[in-house]
Amino acid sequence: MNKNEYGGLFIAFDGPNGAGKSTLIERVQLELINNGLDVCVTKEPSESLIGNFIRKIAESLEGESLACLVAADRYHHLKQTIIPELKKGKVVITDRYILSSLILQCMDNVDVTFVLAVNGKAILPDIQIAVRADVNIIQSRLNERDKLTRFEHGQRSDSELIYMTNGEVILKQMGVSICNIENSKNLCDNVSLIVNHIKDAKNERIVT
């Protein structure tokens, strides 16, 4: 995988289902805008035809087939949204990216080397926000949802956290800056921590 050389700052938020990524992203986006930064928020699966197909088929497709579809959507996402916005100098935030593949596809019995191979030409995030929460809190949040995916059934949060830790090690070895967030409580503190991390990285990029 390649480093981001497009001028903007690329941020990925990943973590177990129910860890509270969406709420964090909403608050971080607002704070960054209030600090005068130009922000683009996107997500995976994307809103493309491929992404919508993945949402439709993911309950019945698994393993390497699903991993390849996710990678295809990622390449399209990069080409159509992420890279063009980075070229404009924006802070691009994606809700799920490579780390989610290293969690969910590996939980789906796909070998990590296969996941890395099919994503081999994707760009790495500049900052990986790794969001955790207490397993009981995660389960409580999932219990409030009307419908669960097959990855959310069966109280698999412990497995998600293990695969997440393994994925972080891989990304760190590739030079990605990891920002760990414990999101069981203290939402405001977590938002401030993330925003300051992003602002520092943005200022450092401007200086260099």
mmCIF file of C-alpha atoms in Angstrom:
data_model
loop_
_atom_site.group_PDB
_atom_site.id
_atom_site.type_symbol
_atom_site.label_atom_id
_atom_site.label_comp_id
_atom_site.label_asym_id
_atom_site.label_seq_id
_atom_site.Cartn_x
_atom_site.Cartn_y
_atom_site.Cartn_z
ATOM 1 C CA MET A 1 0.000 0.000 0.000
ATOM 2 C CA ASN A 2 1.117 3.540 -0.740
ATOM 3 C CA LYS A 3 1.340 6.648 1.404
ATOM 4 C CA ASN A 4 -0.957 9.585 0.769
ATOM 5 C CA GLU A 5 0.848 12.041 -1.509
ATOM 6 C CA TYR A 6 -2.150 14.102 -2.588
ATOM 7 C CA GLY A 7 -1.843 17.124 -0.288
ATOM 8 C CA GLY A 8 -4.789 16.702 2.070
ATOM 9 C CA LEU A 9 -4.984 14.706 5.284
ATOM 10 C CA PHE A 10 -6.579 11.263 5.211
ATOM 11 C CA ILE A 11 -8.187 9.988 8.432
ATOM 12 C CA ALA A 12 -9.789 6.570 8.953
ATOM 13 C CA PHE A 13 -12.101 5.705 11.848
ATOM 14 C CA ASP A 14 -12.448 1.993 12.569
ATOM 15 C CA GLY A 15 -13.527 -0.176 15.460
ATOM 16 C CA PRO A 16 -16.033 -2.814 16.543
ATOM 17 C CA ASN A 17 -19.672 -2.416 15.622
ATOM 18 C CA GLY A 18 -21.247 -0.448 18.467
ATOM 19 C CA ALA A 19 -18.051 1.324 19.540
ATOM 20 C CA GLY A 20 -19.571 4.722 18.710
ATOM 21 C CA LYS A 21 -17.641 5.706 15.571
ATOM 22 C CA SER A 22 -20.516 7.565 13.924
ATOM 23 C CA THR A 23 -21.136 9.860 16.893
ATOM 24 C CA LEU A 24 -17.414 10.584 17.215
ATOM 25 C CA ILE A 25 -17.120 11.418 13.525
ATOM 26 C CA GLU A 26 -20.076 13.812 13.641
ATOM 27 C CA ARG A 27 -18.612 15.695 16.603
ATOM 28 C CA VAL A 28 -15.070 15.718 15.195
ATOM 29 C CA GLN A 29 -16.295 17.023 11.848
ATOM 30 C CA LEU A 30 -18.130 19.887 13.559
ATOM 31 C CA GLU A 31 -15.113 20.828 15.685
ATOM 32 C CA LEU A 32 -12.748 20.759 12.710
ATOM 33 C CA ILE A 33 -15.085 23.003 10.709
ATOM 34 C CA ASN A 34 -15.298 25.373 13.689
ATOM 35 C CA ASN A 35 -11.494 25.469 13.615
ATOM 36 C CA GLY A 36 -11.530 26.590 10.000
ATOM 37 C CA LEU A 37 -10.643 23.286 8.345
ATOM 38 C CA ASP A 38 -12.253 22.044 5.147
ATOM 39 C CA VAL A 39 -13.620 18.581 5.860
ATOM 40 C CA CYS A 40 -15.053 15.790 3.722
ATOM 41 C CA VAL A 41 -16.741 12.873 5.523
ATOM 42 C CA THR A 42 -17.383 9.641 3.670
ATOM 43 C CA LYS A 43 -17.845 5.961 4.520
ATOM 44 C CA GLU A 44 -17.367 2.361 3.456
ATOM 45 C CA PRO A 45 -19.071 0.557 1.940
ATOM 46 C CA SER A 46 -19.398 3.637 -0.258
ATOM 47 C CA GLU A 47 -22.615 5.013 -1.720
ATOM 48 C CA SER A 48 -21.650 3.694 -5.163
ATOM 49 C CA LEU A 49 -23.377 0.852 -7.002
ATOM 50 C CA ILE A 50 -20.676 -1.492 -5.688
ATOM 51 C CA GLY A 51 -21.081 -0.286 -2.113
ATOM 52 C CA ASN A 52 -24.855 -0.621 -2.192
ATOM 53 C CA PHE A 53 -24.497 -4.099 -3.697
ATOM 54 C CA ILE A 54 -22.194 -5.080 -0.820
ATOM 55 C CA ARG A 55 -24.803 -3.957 1.719
ATOM 56 C CA LYS A 56 -27.388 -6.071 -0.093
ATOM 57 C CA ILE A 57 -25.275 -9.215 -0.493
ATOM 58 C CA ALA A 58 -23.024 -9.179 2.614
ATOM 59 C CA GLU A 59 -25.399 -11.355 4.623
ATOM 60 C CA SER A 60 -25.163 -14.199 2.096
ATOM 61 C CA LEU A 61 -21.657 -13.740 0.657
ATOM 62 C CA GLU A 62 -18.559 -14.407 2.725
ATOM 63 C CA GLY A 63 -14.840 -15.125 2.713
ATOM 64 C CA GLU A 64 -12.568 -14.191 -0.177
ATOM 65 C CA SER A 65 -15.484 -13.281 -2.466
ATOM 66 C CA LEU A 66 -16.726 -10.589 -0.080
ATOM 67 C CA ALA A 67 -13.158 -9.415 0.605
ATOM 68 C CA CYS A 68 -12.630 -8.867 -3.133
ATOM 69 C CA LEU A 69 -15.889 -6.929 -3.453
ATOM 70 C CA VAL A 70 -14.950 -4.719 -0.492
ATOM 71 C CA ALA A 71 -11.546 -4.025 -2.070
ATOM 72 C CA ALA A 72 -13.185 -3.200 -5.420
ATOM 73 C CA ASP A 73 -15.494 -0.721 -3.711
ATOM 74 C CA ARG A 74 -12.471 0.759 -1.908
ATOM 75 C CA TYR A 75 -10.569 1.385 -5.147
ATOM 76 C CA HIS A 76 -13.652 3.012 -6.680
ATOM 77 C CA HIS A 77 -14.146 5.050 -3.514
ATOM 78 C CA LEU A 78 -10.554 6.256 -3.654
ATOM 79 C CA LYS A 79 -10.803 7.241 -7.305
ATOM 80 C CA GLN A 80 -14.206 8.916 -7.150
ATOM 81 C CA THR A 81 -14.197 10.592 -3.735
ATOM 82 C CA ILE A 82 -11.173 10.295 -1.479
ATOM 83 C CA ILE A 83 -8.314 11.231 -3.820
ATOM 84 C CA PRO A 84 -10.159 14.142 -5.523
ATOM 85 C CA GLU A 85 -10.975 15.631 -2.103
ATOM 86 C CA LEU A 86 -7.410 15.129 -0.862
ATOM 87 C CA LYS A 87 -6.133 16.945 -3.953
ATOM 88 C CA LYS A 88 -8.226 19.931 -2.834
ATOM 89 C CA GLY A 89 -6.283 19.938 0.443
ATOM 90 C CA LYS A 90 -9.200 18.762 2.550
ATOM 91 C CA VAL A 91 -9.242 16.681 5.687
ATOM 92 C CA VAL A 92 -10.926 13.513 4.438
ATOM 93 C CA ILE A 93 -12.533 11.312 7.095
ATOM 94 C CA THR A 94 -13.800 7.852 6.239
ATOM 95 C CA ASP A 95 -16.012 5.779 8.497
ATOM 96 C CA ARG A 96 -14.304 2.380 7.995
ATOM 97 C CA TYR A 97 -11.316 1.602 5.811
ATOM 98 C CA ILE A 98 -8.418 -0.887 5.688
ATOM 99 C CA LEU A 99 -8.502 -1.704 9.411
ATOM 100 C CA SER A 100 -12.125 -2.806 9.115
ATOM 101 C CA SER A 101 -11.069 -5.275 6.423
ATOM 102 C CA LEU A 102 -8.354 -6.578 8.731
ATOM 103 C CA ILE A 103 -11.067 -7.055 11.360
ATOM 104 C CA LEU A 104 -14.155 -8.254 9.514
ATOM 105 C CA GLN A 105 -12.614 -10.175 6.615
ATOM 106 C CA CYS A 106 -10.248 -11.963 8.995
ATOM 107 C CA MET A 107 -13.219 -12.799 11.224
ATOM 108 C CA ASP A 108 -14.725 -14.219 8.039
ATOM 109 C CA ASN A 109 -11.808 -16.694 7.836
ATOM 110 C CA VAL A 110 -9.863 -14.786 5.184
ATOM 111 C CA ASP A 111 -6.090 -14.929 5.621
ATOM 112 C CA VAL A 112 -4.513 -11.574 6.471
ATOM 113 C CA THR A 113 -2.049 -11.909 3.587
ATOM 114 C CA PHE A 114 -4.984 -12.162 1.175
ATOM 115 C CA VAL A 115 -6.619 -9.047 2.654
ATOM 116 C CA LEU A 116 -3.379 -7.103 2.294
ATOM 117 C CA ALA A 117 -2.826 -8.396 -1.255
ATOM 118 C CA VAL A 118 -6.229 -7.344 -2.623
ATOM 119 C CA ASN A 119 -5.801 -3.929 -0.987
ATOM 120 C CA GLY A 120 -2.184 -3.627 -2.115
ATOM 121 C CA LYS A 121 -2.689 -0.573 -4.338
ATOM 122 C CA ALA A 122 -4.868 1.379 -1.909
ATOM 123 C CA ILE A 123 -3.436 4.410 -0.106
ATOM 124 C CA LEU A 124 -2.776 4.290 3.602
ATOM 125 C CA PRO A 125 -4.513 6.689 5.986
ATOM 126 C CA ASP A 126 -2.307 9.374 7.503
ATOM 127 C CA ILE A 127 -3.999 8.791 10.857
ATOM 128 C CA GLN A 128 -5.869 5.713 11.982
ATOM 129 C CA ILE A 129 -8.420 6.433 14.703
ATOM 130 C CA ALA A 130 -8.886 3.087 16.471
ATOM 131 C CA VAL A 131 -12.102 3.255 18.495
ATOM 132 C CA ARG A 132 -12.693 0.856 21.371
ATOM 133 C CA ALA A 133 -15.322 0.561 24.089
ATOM 134 C CA ASP A 134 -16.130 -1.769 26.949
ATOM 135 C CA VAL A 135 -17.609 -5.003 25.577
ATOM 136 C CA ASN A 136 -20.708 -4.709 27.791
ATOM 137 C CA ILE A 137 -21.335 -1.178 26.558
ATOM 138 C CA ILE A 138 -20.877 -2.272 22.940
ATOM 139 C CA GLN A 139 -23.380 -5.089 23.434
ATOM 140 C CA SER A 140 -25.847 -2.740 25.067
ATOM 141 C CA ARG A 141 -25.616 -0.390 22.071
ATOM 142 C CA LEU A 142 -26.093 -3.275 19.641
ATOM 143 C CA ASN A 143 -29.133 -4.490 21.574
ATOM 144 C CA GLU A 144 -30.801 -1.149 20.887
ATOM 145 C CA ARG A 145 -30.570 -1.620 17.108
ATOM 146 C CA ASP A 146 -33.592 -2.832 15.161
ATOM 147 C CA LYS A 147 -31.523 -5.072 12.900
ATOM 148 C CA LEU A 148 -28.080 -6.657 13.272
ATOM 149 C CA THR A 149 -25.674 -7.855 10.589
ATOM 150 C CA ARG A 150 -24.183 -11.355 10.745
ATOM 151 C CA PHE A 151 -20.989 -9.773 12.129
ATOM 152 C CA GLU A 152 -22.984 -8.259 15.005
ATOM 153 C CA HIS A 153 -24.850 -11.411 16.050
ATOM 154 C CA GLY A 154 -23.539 -13.740 18.724
ATOM 155 C CA GLN A 155 -21.636 -11.255 20.904
ATOM 156 C CA ARG A 156 -18.470 -11.268 18.786
ATOM 157 C CA SER A 157 -17.078 -7.969 20.073
ATOM 158 C CA ASP A 158 -14.195 -9.686 21.870
ATOM 159 C CA SER A 159 -13.074 -11.205 18.562
ATOM 160 C CA GLU A 160 -13.388 -7.851 16.807
ATOM 161 C CA LEU A 161 -11.137 -6.237 19.395
ATOM 162 C CA ILE A 162 -8.502 -8.963 19.030
ATOM 163 C CA TYR A 163 -8.421 -8.670 15.238
ATOM 164 C CA MET A 164 -8.390 -4.897 15.578
ATOM 165 C CA THR A 165 -5.263 -5.003 17.746
ATOM 166 C CA ASN A 166 -3.568 -7.287 15.212
ATOM 167 C CA GLY A 167 -4.534 -4.935 12.392
ATOM 168 C CA GLU A 168 -3.164 -1.918 14.224
ATOM 169 C CA VAL A 169 0.224 -3.619 14.529
ATOM 170 C CA ILE A 170 0.277 -4.168 10.761
ATOM 171 C CA LEU A 171 -0.686 -0.574 9.962
ATOM 172 C CA LYS A 172 1.853 0.795 12.424
ATOM 173 C CA GLN A 173 4.574 -1.255 10.726
ATOM 174 C CA MET A 174 3.517 0.425 7.475
ATOM 175 C CA GLY A 175 4.069 3.857 8.998
ATOM 176 C CA VAL A 176 0.479 4.792 9.857
ATOM 177 C CA SER A 177 -0.009 6.999 12.924
ATOM 178 C CA ILE A 178 -2.403 5.232 15.319
ATOM 179 C CA CYS A 179 -4.648 7.209 17.675
ATOM 180 C CA ASN A 180 -6.320 4.897 20.208
ATOM 181 C CA ILE A 181 -9.647 6.025 21.643
ATOM 182 C CA GLU A 182 -11.477 4.395 24.571
ATOM 183 C CA ASN A 183 -15.047 5.436 23.792
ATOM 184 C CA SER A 184 -17.030 3.951 26.682
ATOM 185 C CA LYS A 185 -17.492 7.463 28.098
ATOM 186 C CA ASN A 186 -15.877 10.943 28.044
ATOM 187 C CA LEU A 187 -17.091 11.750 24.528
ATOM 188 C CA CYS A 188 -16.053 15.408 24.752
ATOM 189 C CA ASP A 189 -12.531 14.497 25.872
ATOM 190 C CA ASN A 190 -12.217 11.988 23.050
ATOM 191 C CA VAL A 191 -13.361 14.533 20.466
ATOM 192 C CA SER A 192 -10.817 17.075 21.731
ATOM 193 C CA LEU A 193 -8.039 14.486 21.652
ATOM 194 C CA ILE A 194 -8.818 13.514 18.062
ATOM 195 C CA VAL A 195 -9.241 17.091 16.859
ATOM 196 C CA ASN A 196 -5.921 18.152 18.398
ATOM 197 C CA HIS A 197 -4.210 15.130 16.828
ATOM 198 C CA ILE A 198 -5.585 16.051 13.405
ATOM 199 C CA LYS A 199 -4.723 19.738 13.783
ATOM 200 C CA ASP A 200 -1.154 18.891 14.782
ATOM 201 C CA ALA A 201 -0.772 16.579 11.783
ATOM 202 C CA LYS A 202 -2.259 19.219 9.478
ATOM 203 C CA ASN A 203 0.084 21.928 10.790
ATOM 204 C CA GLU A 204 3.071 19.606 10.494
ATOM 205 C CA ARG A 205 2.165 18.881 6.871
ATOM 206 C CA ILE A 206 1.914 22.609 6.108
ATOM 207 C CA VAL A 207 5.317 23.281 7.687
ATOM 208 C CA THR A 208 7.038 20.448 5.847
#
